[in-house]
Amino acid sequence: MTDRETERQEMVERQLVPRGIADRRVLDAMRKVPRHRFVGPGVESSAYGDHALPIGEGQTISQPFMVALMTQELGLIGDEKVLEIGTGSGYQTALLAELADRVFSIERVESLARRAQKTIEELGYQNVLIKIGDGTIGWNEFAPFDRIIVTAGAPEVPQSLLEQLADPGIIAIPVGSRGFQELHVLERKDGVDTKRNAGGCVFVPLLGREGWGNGK
Ligand code: SAM
């Protein structure tokens, strides 16, 4: 094993398994995807720590546990079409690419989207499409999506995303104030939406037409 592989193994055993991440496929993907390739220059040595890290432009790559929890909540089996809002570094995108059929990811900050695209390409993922834009309005052209994951904090679930969710389908999204959110997991089945709360979290704000910023 290389040093990085050992660090990933330890991240899984010490940070994820004891906190209840039990989905085998999620744990295997977290052991495989090289998180250090997605963090900013100079912080690679902290990439596997139990915390979020800066990725530039005032944005962050989320703590490994939060990434694993959100991914687990999606219940992916491998044949899904997934929409991700907030590409950021592309780390979560790579995990989704490992676990689902196709991934559509939207990032509003151009420099981050371009860097994520480059890393995703260098790692050889061919089932990912990244676009620069406002993810709060979704990506109508490719809707409906079996799963939607939002990795920024929203004041409420954007209506456009609800409209672009398939049936059956699941959305995982942090909802709350700018400073603190609850992870909402909304499951749609036979035309009925059921929402549950999967715990507290702190994300950077989801900015845009159906997020923060328009009078909110
Ligand atoms: N999942 C990312 C990762 O693995 O690195 C971390 C995402 S970071 C916590 C949140 C990202 O959401 C930021 O890169 C931010 O620019 C982006 N964002 C905020 N509002 C957005 C919007 N309306 N559409 C698309 N991206 C948005």
CSV table of C-alpha atoms and ligand atoms in Angstrom, one decimal:
chain,number,residue,atom,x,y,z
A,1,MET,CA,0.0,0.0,0.0
A,2,THR,CA,1.2,3.5,-0.7
A,3,ASP,CA,1.1,6.2,2.1
A,4,ARG,CA,-2.0,7.8,0.5
A,5,GLU,CA,-3.8,4.4,0.4
A,6,THR,CA,-3.0,3.9,4.1
A,7,GLU,CA,-4.3,7.4,4.9
A,8,ARG,CA,-7.5,6.6,3.0
A,9,GLN,CA,-7.9,3.3,4.8
A,10,GLU,CA,-7.4,5.0,8.2
A,11,MET,CA,-9.9,7.8,7.2
A,12,VAL,CA,-12.5,5.1,6.5
A,13,GLU,CA,-11.8,3.1,9.7
A,14,ARG,CA,-11.5,6.0,12.1
A,15,GLN,CA,-13.8,8.7,10.8
A,16,LEU,CA,-16.5,6.9,8.8
A,17,VAL,CA,-17.2,3.4,10.1
A,18,PRO,CA,-17.4,4.4,13.9
A,19,ARG,CA,-19.9,7.2,12.9
A,20,GLY,CA,-22.3,4.8,11.2
A,21,ILE,CA,-21.3,4.8,7.5
A,22,ALA,CA,-22.1,1.2,6.6
A,23,ASP,CA,-22.8,1.2,2.9
A,24,ARG,CA,-20.1,-1.0,1.5
A,25,ARG,CA,-20.0,0.7,-1.9
A,26,VAL,CA,-19.6,4.1,-0.3
A,27,LEU,CA,-16.8,2.9,1.9
A,28,ASP,CA,-15.0,1.3,-1.0
A,29,ALA,CA,-15.3,4.4,-3.1
A,30,MET,CA,-13.9,6.5,-0.2
A,31,ARG,CA,-11.0,4.1,0.0
A,32,LYS,CA,-10.4,4.5,-3.7
A,33,VAL,CA,-10.8,8.2,-4.7
A,34,PRO,CA,-7.6,10.2,-4.2
A,35,ARG,CA,-9.0,13.1,-2.1
A,36,HIS,CA,-5.5,14.7,-2.0
A,37,ARG,CA,-5.8,15.4,-5.7
A,38,PHE,CA,-8.8,17.6,-5.1
A,39,VAL,CA,-7.5,19.9,-2.3
A,40,GLY,CA,-5.7,23.1,-2.9
A,41,PRO,CA,-1.9,23.2,-3.4
A,42,GLY,CA,0.0,23.1,-0.1
A,43,VAL,CA,-2.6,21.3,1.9
A,44,GLU,CA,-2.3,17.8,0.3
A,45,SER,CA,-0.8,16.5,3.6
A,46,SER,CA,-4.0,17.4,5.5
A,47,ALA,CA,-6.3,16.0,2.8
A,48,TYR,CA,-7.4,13.0,4.9
A,49,GLY,CA,-7.9,14.9,8.1
A,50,ASP,CA,-11.3,14.9,9.9
A,51,HIS,CA,-12.3,18.4,8.6
A,52,ALA,CA,-13.2,20.6,5.7
A,53,LEU,CA,-10.4,22.3,3.8
A,54,PRO,CA,-10.2,25.5,1.7
A,55,ILE,CA,-10.2,25.0,-2.1
A,56,GLY,CA,-9.9,28.7,-3.1
A,57,GLU,CA,-12.5,31.4,-4.0
A,58,GLY,CA,-13.7,31.3,-0.4
A,59,GLN,CA,-15.1,27.7,-0.9
A,60,THR,CA,-14.4,24.4,0.8
A,61,ILE,CA,-14.1,20.7,0.2
A,62,SER,CA,-16.4,19.2,2.9
A,63,GLN,CA,-15.3,17.0,5.8
A,64,PRO,CA,-15.0,13.3,4.7
A,65,PHE,CA,-17.7,12.2,7.0
A,66,MET,CA,-20.2,14.7,5.6
A,67,VAL,CA,-19.4,13.6,2.1
A,68,ALA,CA,-19.8,10.0,3.0
A,69,LEU,CA,-23.1,10.7,4.9
A,70,MET,CA,-24.7,12.6,2.0
A,71,THR,CA,-23.6,10.0,-0.4
A,72,GLN,CA,-24.9,7.1,1.7
A,73,GLU,CA,-28.3,9.0,2.0
A,74,LEU,CA,-28.6,8.8,-1.8
A,75,GLY,CA,-28.8,4.9,-1.6
A,76,LEU,CA,-27.0,4.5,-5.0
A,77,ILE,CA,-26.9,1.1,-6.5
A,78,GLY,CA,-25.1,2.0,-9.8
A,79,ASP,CA,-27.7,2.7,-12.5
A,80,GLU,CA,-28.8,6.2,-11.5
A,81,LYS,CA,-28.6,9.5,-13.2
A,82,VAL,CA,-27.4,12.1,-10.6
A,83,LEU,CA,-27.5,15.9,-10.5
A,84,GLU,CA,-25.0,17.5,-8.2
A,85,ILE,CA,-25.1,21.2,-7.3
A,86,GLY,CA,-21.8,22.7,-6.1
A,87,THR,CA,-19.0,20.9,-7.9
A,88,GLY,CA,-16.4,22.7,-5.8
A,89,SER,CA,-13.2,20.6,-6.0
A,90,GLY,CA,-14.9,17.7,-7.8
A,91,TYR,CA,-14.2,15.3,-5.0
A,92,GLN,CA,-17.9,14.5,-4.3
A,93,THR,CA,-18.4,14.3,-8.1
A,94,ALA,CA,-15.7,11.6,-8.4
A,95,LEU,CA,-17.4,9.6,-5.7
A,96,LEU,CA,-20.7,9.8,-7.5
A,97,ALA,CA,-19.0,8.8,-10.7
A,98,GLU,CA,-17.8,5.7,-9.0
A,99,LEU,CA,-21.2,4.9,-7.6
A,100,ALA,CA,-23.8,5.9,-10.2
A,101,ASP,CA,-24.2,5.6,-14.0
A,102,ARG,CA,-24.0,9.3,-15.0
A,103,VAL,CA,-23.3,12.5,-13.1
A,104,PHE,CA,-24.3,16.0,-14.1
A,105,SER,CA,-22.6,18.6,-11.9
A,106,ILE,CA,-23.1,22.4,-11.8
A,107,GLU,CA,-20.7,25.0,-10.2
A,108,ARG,CA,-21.2,28.7,-10.3
A,109,VAL,CA,-17.5,29.7,-9.8
A,110,GLU,CA,-15.8,29.3,-13.2
A,111,SER,CA,-12.2,28.7,-11.9
A,112,LEU,CA,-13.4,25.9,-9.6
A,113,ALA,CA,-15.4,24.3,-12.3
A,114,ARG,CA,-12.5,24.3,-14.7
A,115,ARG,CA,-10.1,22.9,-12.1
A,116,ALA,CA,-12.6,20.2,-11.1
A,117,GLN,CA,-13.1,19.3,-14.7
A,118,LYS,CA,-9.3,18.9,-15.2
A,119,THR,CA,-8.9,16.7,-12.1
A,120,ILE,CA,-11.9,14.5,-13.1
A,121,GLU,CA,-10.4,14.1,-16.6
A,122,GLU,CA,-6.9,13.3,-15.3
A,123,LEU,CA,-8.4,10.6,-13.1
A,124,GLY,CA,-10.1,9.1,-16.2
A,125,TYR,CA,-13.8,9.5,-15.3
A,126,GLN,CA,-15.9,9.5,-18.5
A,127,ASN,CA,-19.4,9.6,-17.0
A,128,VAL,CA,-19.3,13.2,-15.7
A,129,LEU,CA,-20.6,16.4,-17.3
A,130,ILE,CA,-19.7,19.7,-15.5
A,131,LYS,CA,-21.3,23.0,-16.3
A,132,ILE,CA,-20.7,26.6,-15.1
A,133,GLY,CA,-23.9,28.2,-13.9
A,134,ASP,CA,-26.6,28.6,-11.3
A,135,GLY,CA,-27.5,25.2,-10.0
A,136,THR,CA,-30.5,26.3,-8.1
A,137,ILE,CA,-32.5,26.2,-11.4
A,138,GLY,CA,-31.2,22.6,-12.1
A,139,TRP,CA,-30.4,21.3,-15.5
A,140,ASN,CA,-33.6,20.9,-17.4
A,141,GLU,CA,-32.1,19.5,-20.5
A,142,PHE,CA,-31.1,16.3,-18.8
A,143,ALA,CA,-34.0,16.0,-16.3
A,144,PRO,CA,-35.5,14.0,-14.6
A,145,PHE,CA,-32.8,12.9,-12.2
A,146,ASP,CA,-33.0,9.8,-10.0
A,147,ARG,CA,-30.9,11.5,-7.4
A,148,ILE,CA,-30.1,15.2,-6.6
A,149,ILE,CA,-27.4,16.3,-4.2
A,150,VAL,CA,-26.8,19.9,-3.2
A,151,THR,CA,-23.5,20.6,-1.4
A,152,ALA,CA,-24.2,24.2,-0.3
A,153,GLY,CA,-26.7,25.4,2.3
A,154,ALA,CA,-30.1,26.5,1.0
A,155,PRO,CA,-32.8,28.6,2.6
A,156,GLU,CA,-35.4,26.1,1.3
A,157,VAL,CA,-35.5,23.3,-1.3
A,158,PRO,CA,-35.4,25.0,-4.7
A,159,GLN,CA,-38.7,24.4,-6.6
A,160,SER,CA,-36.8,23.7,-9.9
A,161,LEU,CA,-35.0,20.9,-8.3
A,162,LEU,CA,-38.2,19.4,-7.0
A,163,GLU,CA,-39.6,19.6,-10.5
A,164,GLN,CA,-36.5,17.8,-11.9
A,165,LEU,CA,-36.5,14.9,-9.5
A,166,ALA,CA,-37.7,11.6,-10.9
A,167,ASP,CA,-40.2,9.3,-9.2
A,168,PRO,CA,-38.8,7.3,-7.5
A,169,GLY,CA,-36.1,9.7,-6.5
A,170,ILE,CA,-34.1,11.2,-3.6
A,171,ILE,CA,-32.7,14.7,-2.9
A,172,ALA,CA,-30.1,15.4,-0.2
A,173,ILE,CA,-29.8,19.1,0.6
A,174,PRO,CA,-28.7,21.2,3.6
A,175,VAL,CA,-31.5,23.6,4.5
A,176,GLY,CA,-31.5,26.3,7.1
A,177,SER,CA,-29.9,29.7,7.9
A,178,ARG,CA,-26.7,31.0,6.3
A,179,GLY,CA,-24.7,29.8,9.4
A,180,PHE,CA,-26.3,26.5,10.2
A,181,GLN,CA,-28.4,23.9,8.4
A,182,GLU,CA,-30.1,20.5,8.8
A,183,LEU,CA,-29.4,17.8,6.2
A,184,HIS,CA,-32.8,17.2,4.6
A,185,VAL,CA,-33.4,14.0,2.7
A,186,LEU,CA,-36.5,14.1,0.6
A,187,GLU,CA,-37.6,10.8,-0.9
A,188,ARG,CA,-40.3,10.6,-3.6
A,189,LYS,CA,-42.2,7.4,-4.2
A,190,ASP,CA,-45.5,6.9,-6.0
A,191,GLY,CA,-46.1,10.6,-6.2
A,192,VAL,CA,-45.6,11.2,-2.4
A,193,ASP,CA,-42.7,13.2,-1.0
A,194,THR,CA,-41.4,12.2,2.5
A,195,LYS,CA,-38.9,14.4,4.2
A,196,ARG,CA,-36.6,13.5,7.0
A,197,ASN,CA,-33.8,15.2,8.9
A,198,ALA,CA,-30.4,13.5,8.8
A,199,GLY,CA,-28.6,15.9,11.2
A,200,GLY,CA,-27.0,19.3,11.6
A,201,CYS,CA,-24.3,20.6,9.3
A,202,VAL,CA,-22.6,23.8,8.2
A,203,PHE,CA,-22.1,24.5,4.5
A,204,VAL,CA,-21.2,27.6,2.5
A,205,PRO,CA,-24.4,29.3,1.1
A,206,LEU,CA,-26.2,28.2,-2.0
A,207,LEU,CA,-26.3,31.4,-4.0
A,208,GLY,CA,-28.6,32.0,-6.9
A,209,ARG,CA,-32.1,32.6,-8.3
A,210,GLU,CA,-33.7,30.0,-6.0
A,211,GLY,CA,-31.0,30.2,-3.2
A,212,TRP,CA,-29.6,33.0,-1.1
A,213,GLY,CA,-29.1,36.3,-2.7
A,214,ASN,CA,-32.5,37.2,-4.3
A,215,GLY,CA,-34.0,39.2,-1.4
A,216,LYS,CA,-33.1,36.4,1.0
B,1,SAM,N1,-18.9,19.0,-3.1
B,1,SAM,C1,-17.7,19.9,-3.2
B,1,SAM,C2,-16.4,19.1,-3.1
B,1,SAM,O1,-16.4,17.9,-3.0
B,1,SAM,O2,-15.4,19.8,-3.2
B,1,SAM,C3,-17.7,21.0,-2.2
B,1,SAM,C4,-18.7,22.0,-2.5
B,1,SAM,S1,-18.6,23.5,-1.6
B,1,SAM,C5,-19.0,23.1,0.1
B,1,SAM,C6,-20.0,24.3,-2.2
B,1,SAM,C7,-19.9,24.8,-3.7
B,1,SAM,O3,-21.2,25.2,-4.1
B,1,SAM,C8,-19.0,25.9,-3.9
B,1,SAM,O4,-18.0,25.6,-4.8
B,1,SAM,C9,-19.9,27.0,-4.4
B,1,SAM,O5,-19.2,27.9,-5.3
B,1,SAM,C10,-21.0,26.2,-5.0
B,1,SAM,N2,-22.2,26.9,-5.2
B,1,SAM,C11,-22.9,27.8,-4.4
B,1,SAM,N3,-24.0,28.2,-5.0
B,1,SAM,C12,-24.1,27.6,-6.2
B,1,SAM,C13,-25.1,27.6,-7.2
B,1,SAM,N4,-26.2,28.3,-7.2
B,1,SAM,N5,-24.9,26.8,-8.3
B,1,SAM,C14,-23.8,26.0,-8.4
B,1,SAM,N6,-22.8,26.0,-7.4
B,1,SAM,C15,-23.0,26.8,-6.3
